[in-house]
Amino acid sequence: MFTVACASRAPASIPDIPPPPRLSVAQVARLLPAKVKGPEREGWARDVLAALDAEAVLPSPPVVCQVLAVIDQESGFQADPAVPGLPKLVRQKLEATAGKLGPLGRRVLDEVLASKAKGAKRSFGARLDAARTERDLDRLFRDMLAYYEEQYPAAYAAADLASSLFGPSSFAGQNPITTAGSMQVSVLYAVNKAGPDADPDAVRESLYTRAGGVRYGTARLMGFEAAYDEPLYRFADYNSGVYSSRNAALQSQVGRLTGIPLATDGDLRLYDKQGEPRGDDSQSLKALLVFRERHAPDLSERRVRKDVDQEKTAEFETTDTYLAVKRVYAKQTGQPPVYAQLPQVTLKSVKLSGEKTTAWFAKSVDARYQQCLTRHRQTAR
């Protein structure tokens, strides 16, 4: 007679899925393109890792390669990028603005350009002609603004129409440096990210350092959650605004359901130059209201408007309006609605030559991203 010892079987455990590898400074440095030489490689690597740590994002190979791809696209790894021909383009823009006032406007512009900042040796005009980098131009315009506010005769400015084009707010608006640094991050975004107590000029200056440019640019690229199945759409959002790719897909679906042609620019509302919503309705919002009437009468107009207010957030995907569009689209077309598509936005900047689009930008960055992944696979062997 044999005695068999029976033991209860432990439940099968689910194996832990290891997290993606966290890259070291040396590993990140090896992912940089060959054009970045010597100790600069380690410096860029350290700043990228610090920026990702600040956003609590794990520096895995795909994430690091996304950041490096944007840096490469936007500046070629230059902390303070030079922009060939920019002084000429800026002067042309100033002269065009002055030309709207005829001889009076040109006289005011000539007087301002002939002036100097306190303690400076060169006039504003000479500094403009000699400007080489973004920081040169940015500092010039900030000095011109300070000069106008402190030195230019207030009585003269108030007495004629010149104040409407060359007053402080107008001079600030003439500054061509709205994106800056190695990742060409929006200055407005960086100032808002720094918080209400931050000095805007100090934030601008930090963007021209390697650490600052990478810090704010990485936050802009990685600082939001989205269910994109590939980084291509995150690259597009970096250029045209958070959730632009998600919202462009929704615009396309609403356009198909209503028959109303919509620009798939990723903005369901209209915004001013400061990024604040305007009061008038966009074509996309009007189309959503038509969609509500035809396909989702249980949605109130008030609900649609409140939902659209969340278009720049992840929570927009949980709203009644977003879910209704997806549900009706699937039922009407028999096709699953895509989550994202490249927004169609034409880029306008004195720093760009020729016509460029957000789709062009995203695809160009994605090509650099793929090259970085290839370098990773080669160095990981």
XYZ file of C-alpha atoms in Angstrom:
381
model
C 0.000 0.000 0.000
C 1.413 3.241 -1.054
C 0.684 6.486 0.669
C 0.447 9.507 -1.584
C 0.889 12.925 -0.080
C -1.532 15.372 -1.630
C -0.859 19.083 -1.520
C -3.233 21.785 -2.579
C -2.113 23.422 -5.792
C -1.341 27.126 -5.528
C -3.271 29.295 -7.979
C -1.340 30.150 -11.094
C 0.199 33.569 -10.754
C 0.084 36.085 -13.535
C 3.637 36.960 -14.483
C 4.595 40.566 -13.923
C 5.133 42.536 -17.102
C 8.445 44.310 -16.696
C 8.390 48.039 -17.317
C 10.185 49.404 -20.363
C 13.897 49.919 -19.768
C 14.954 53.233 -18.267
C 17.784 54.668 -20.325
C 20.954 56.016 -18.752
C 22.779 59.188 -19.771
C 25.260 57.129 -21.783
C 22.482 55.247 -23.558
C 20.604 58.433 -24.451
C 23.828 60.006 -25.706
C 24.270 57.099 -28.114
C 20.835 57.817 -29.604
C 21.743 61.339 -30.718
C 22.555 61.802 -34.408
C 26.226 61.787 -35.383
C 26.271 65.547 -36.056
C 26.170 66.214 -32.295
C 29.803 66.052 -31.218
C 31.850 65.434 -28.082
C 30.676 66.482 -24.618
C 27.567 68.090 -26.110
C 26.099 64.620 -26.502
C 26.156 63.953 -22.769
C 24.828 67.438 -22.045
C 21.793 66.955 -24.269
C 21.245 63.499 -22.793
C 21.268 64.814 -19.217
C 18.831 67.608 -20.049
C 16.421 65.249 -21.821
C 16.410 62.865 -18.856
C 15.921 65.757 -16.409
C 12.987 67.077 -18.449
C 11.305 63.667 -18.566
C 11.836 63.218 -14.827
C 10.204 66.600 -14.229
C 7.122 65.348 -16.096
C 7.245 61.942 -14.333
C 7.586 60.200 -17.705
C 9.684 57.037 -17.853
C 12.639 57.614 -20.215
C 12.125 54.491 -22.308
C 13.697 54.275 -25.785
C 10.492 55.277 -27.673
C 9.848 58.232 -25.364
C 13.426 59.496 -25.521
C 13.444 59.113 -29.293
C 10.291 61.223 -29.554
C 11.939 64.077 -27.667
C 15.171 63.788 -29.649
C 13.251 63.748 -32.928
C 11.530 67.056 -32.126
C 14.832 68.667 -31.095
C 16.459 67.482 -34.311
C 13.568 68.741 -36.437
C 13.220 72.108 -34.759
C 16.828 73.169 -34.237
C 19.275 70.452 -35.210
C 20.403 70.450 -31.555
C 21.077 74.183 -31.237
C 20.033 75.799 -27.955
C 19.662 79.242 -29.567
C 18.962 78.593 -33.259
C 20.156 80.986 -35.926
C 17.548 81.929 -38.522
C 19.071 82.991 -41.869
C 17.439 86.019 -43.409
C 15.174 86.718 -40.439
C 16.259 90.360 -39.919
C 15.218 91.183 -43.490
C 11.849 89.493 -43.075
C 11.229 91.261 -39.773
C 12.128 94.644 -41.238
C 9.741 94.014 -44.121
C 6.980 93.179 -41.652
C 7.619 96.366 -39.636
C 7.658 98.468 -42.785
C 4.411 96.906 -43.981
C 2.812 97.761 -40.640
C 4.131 101.315 -40.816
C 2.987 101.612 -44.427
C -0.629 101.312 -43.327
C -0.270 104.810 -41.862
C 1.544 106.289 -44.838
C 4.327 108.839 -44.255
C 3.352 109.250 -40.604
C 3.828 105.575 -39.815
C 7.160 105.420 -41.622
C 8.403 108.439 -39.709
C 7.507 106.872 -36.358
C 9.176 103.603 -37.348
C 12.333 105.416 -38.503
C 12.499 107.341 -35.238
C 12.144 104.211 -33.135
C 14.712 102.232 -35.148
C 17.158 105.140 -34.912
C 16.856 105.179 -31.128
C 18.909 103.204 -28.616
C 18.165 101.356 -25.421
C 19.529 103.012 -22.300
C 23.290 102.424 -22.156
C 23.414 100.754 -25.577
C 25.982 101.672 -28.257
C 23.978 100.592 -31.283
C 20.584 101.745 -32.491
C 17.646 99.397 -32.670
C 17.924 99.402 -36.453
C 21.601 98.423 -36.349
C 20.843 95.672 -33.870
C 18.058 94.389 -36.107
C 20.348 94.219 -39.116
C 23.025 92.396 -37.099
C 20.659 89.944 -35.402
C 21.685 86.333 -35.960
C 19.739 84.191 -33.516
C 16.241 84.110 -32.071
C 17.527 85.463 -28.764
C 19.071 88.478 -30.537
C 15.709 89.384 -32.043
C 13.724 88.594 -28.931
C 15.899 90.846 -26.775
C 15.738 93.572 -29.423
C 11.953 93.651 -29.451
C 11.741 93.594 -25.676
C 14.186 96.524 -25.507
C 12.202 98.400 -28.154
C 9.037 97.877 -26.148
C 10.698 99.099 -22.943
C 12.091 102.130 -24.772
C 8.718 103.041 -26.216
C 6.991 102.708 -22.850
C 9.603 104.743 -20.940
C 11.102 107.198 -23.409
C 8.786 107.900 -26.303
C 6.770 111.101 -25.755
C 3.361 110.032 -24.510
C 1.746 113.207 -25.814
C 2.980 112.532 -29.353
C 1.789 108.920 -29.254
C -1.651 109.926 -28.034
C -1.997 112.731 -30.548
C -1.953 110.657 -33.696
C -2.849 107.303 -35.122
C 0.676 105.974 -34.685
C -0.208 104.763 -31.215
C -2.644 102.261 -32.704
C 0.157 100.501 -34.573
C 3.233 101.376 -32.527
C 1.894 101.453 -29.005
C 3.246 98.988 -26.426
C 0.797 96.192 -27.192
C 1.365 96.585 -30.919
C 5.143 96.500 -30.586
C 4.841 93.351 -28.494
C 2.713 91.873 -31.260
C 5.422 92.619 -33.831
C 7.893 90.339 -32.021
C 8.381 87.408 -34.415
C 9.667 85.128 -31.654
C 6.496 83.337 -30.580
C 8.251 79.949 -30.451
C 11.774 79.641 -29.142
C 14.686 77.441 -28.227
C 15.897 74.042 -29.302
C 12.369 72.595 -29.434
C 10.664 75.759 -30.717
C 8.149 75.535 -27.920
C 5.425 78.161 -27.732
C 6.577 81.064 -25.560
C 3.003 81.503 -24.360
C 2.891 77.847 -23.308
C 6.210 78.134 -21.461
C 5.111 81.266 -19.578
C 1.843 79.599 -18.551
C 3.675 76.420 -17.569
C 6.064 78.407 -15.364
C 3.132 79.723 -13.340
C 1.619 83.111 -12.468
C 4.545 84.172 -10.270
C 7.182 83.615 -12.958
C 8.833 86.536 -14.736
C 7.894 86.235 -18.440
C 11.236 87.716 -19.535
C 13.109 85.207 -17.368
C 11.100 82.384 -18.936
C 11.950 83.673 -22.406
C 15.633 83.807 -21.519
C 15.537 80.266 -20.146
C 14.183 78.990 -23.446
C 17.492 79.913 -25.090
C 19.421 77.627 -22.767
C 19.755 73.953 -23.550
C 18.142 72.877 -20.271
C 15.278 75.366 -20.474
C 14.407 74.721 -24.094
C 14.334 70.971 -23.528
C 12.445 71.301 -20.238
C 9.526 73.274 -21.650
C 9.528 71.501 -25.003
C 9.391 68.069 -23.394
C 6.538 69.161 -21.150
C 4.677 70.412 -24.197
C 5.247 67.127 -26.062
C 4.641 64.643 -23.251
C 2.521 66.529 -20.738
C -0.869 65.089 -21.696
C -2.501 61.672 -22.036
C -3.918 60.544 -25.375
C -4.783 57.125 -26.803
C -2.727 57.581 -29.955
C -1.568 54.329 -31.500
C 1.580 55.947 -32.872
C 3.674 59.031 -31.996
C 2.910 60.628 -35.387
C -0.218 62.182 -33.893
C 1.595 63.474 -30.822
C 4.061 65.173 -33.169
C 1.144 66.816 -34.963
C -0.306 67.957 -31.636
C 3.052 69.464 -30.714
C 2.744 71.672 -33.760
C -0.956 72.523 -33.813
C -2.134 72.094 -30.205
C -2.992 69.348 -27.741
C -5.582 66.853 -28.975
C -5.630 68.415 -32.446
C -5.283 64.969 -34.058
C -8.102 63.522 -31.948
C -10.336 66.503 -32.641
C -9.524 66.506 -36.367
C -10.899 62.956 -36.574
C -14.086 64.104 -34.844
C -14.419 67.037 -37.252
C -14.102 64.671 -40.197
C -16.803 62.411 -38.783
C -19.173 65.285 -37.997
C -18.628 66.652 -41.506
C -19.530 63.306 -43.045
C -22.638 62.883 -40.877
C -23.969 66.385 -41.526
C -22.705 67.022 -45.055
C -21.179 70.295 -43.837
C -17.602 70.816 -45.116
C -15.313 71.329 -42.140
C -11.656 72.262 -41.893
C -9.999 69.436 -39.980
C -7.736 71.786 -38.049
C -8.320 70.224 -34.634
C -10.037 73.273 -33.147
C -13.728 72.945 -32.359
C -13.794 76.524 -31.077
C -12.271 79.775 -32.281
C -9.299 81.204 -30.378
C -7.509 84.543 -30.226
C -3.737 85.040 -30.464
C -3.386 84.420 -26.740
C -5.099 81.053 -27.036
C -8.273 82.250 -25.327
C -11.680 81.139 -26.696
C -13.547 83.756 -28.695
C -17.248 84.450 -28.250
C -18.410 83.659 -31.782
C -19.267 80.135 -32.917
C -16.878 78.197 -35.125
C -18.064 76.263 -38.162
C -17.300 73.054 -36.264
C -19.515 74.057 -33.350
C -22.325 75.002 -35.741
C -21.992 71.606 -37.416
C -22.131 69.860 -34.021
C -25.382 71.693 -33.281
C -26.772 70.485 -36.614
C -25.608 66.965 -35.712
C -27.493 67.262 -32.414
C -30.730 68.239 -34.156
C -30.554 65.451 -36.747
C -28.985 62.562 -34.894
C -28.996 63.157 -31.136
C -32.077 65.175 -30.109
C -31.647 64.041 -26.501
C -28.558 66.265 -26.375
C -29.376 69.836 -25.489
C -27.655 72.741 -27.183
C -26.372 73.784 -23.779
C -24.826 70.356 -23.256
C -23.063 70.462 -26.634
C -21.613 73.880 -25.894
C -20.414 72.834 -22.428
C -18.877 69.663 -23.840
C -17.005 71.525 -26.548
C -15.479 73.746 -23.878
C -13.458 70.650 -22.877
C -11.981 70.032 -26.329
C -8.417 70.617 -25.108
C -8.693 68.020 -22.347
C -8.668 64.238 -22.069
C -12.094 64.445 -20.402
C -13.673 65.564 -23.675
C -13.679 61.892 -24.712
C -16.127 61.083 -21.911
C -18.629 63.808 -22.820
C -22.086 63.043 -24.184
C -21.345 64.943 -27.383
C -18.116 63.106 -28.211
C -19.638 59.701 -27.461
C -22.765 60.481 -29.497
C -20.738 61.380 -32.581
C -18.733 58.167 -32.346
C -21.839 56.046 -31.745
C -23.864 57.551 -34.593
C -20.905 57.452 -36.978
C -20.400 53.733 -36.371
C -24.124 53.044 -36.858
C -24.534 55.215 -39.965
C -21.388 54.132 -41.782
C -20.887 50.616 -40.475
C -17.260 51.553 -39.832
C -15.450 51.961 -36.522
C -14.658 55.649 -36.054
C -10.938 56.355 -36.033
C -9.552 57.994 -32.921
C -7.119 60.350 -34.653
C -6.056 61.756 -37.989
C -3.492 64.336 -39.008
C -4.953 67.845 -38.765
C -4.780 69.997 -41.881
C -3.197 73.276 -40.794
C -1.048 75.617 -42.882
C 1.877 76.979 -40.891
C 2.545 80.711 -40.985
C 5.729 82.221 -39.589
C 8.399 84.635 -40.736
C 10.836 81.909 -39.683
C 9.500 79.491 -42.327
C 10.321 79.589 -46.021
C 7.661 78.249 -48.348
C 4.321 76.760 -47.399
C 4.424 74.093 -44.728
C 1.649 72.172 -42.974
C 1.176 70.366 -39.702
C 1.030 67.067 -41.608
C 4.411 67.856 -43.185
C 5.840 68.656 -39.746
C 4.511 65.482 -38.125
C 5.800 63.240 -40.924
C 9.207 64.915 -40.888
C 9.559 64.452 -37.131
C 8.336 60.881 -37.440
C 11.092 60.107 -39.951
C 13.671 61.317 -37.430
C 11.954 59.290 -34.723
C 12.247 56.137 -36.818
C 15.953 56.848 -37.396
C 16.436 57.175 -33.633
C 14.721 53.833 -33.030
C 17.048 52.300 -35.602
C 20.060 53.646 -33.702
C 18.622 52.159 -30.530
C 18.246 48.730 -32.091
C 21.797 48.902 -33.399
C 23.324 49.954 -30.074
C 21.248 47.403 -28.126
C 22.797 44.438 -29.967
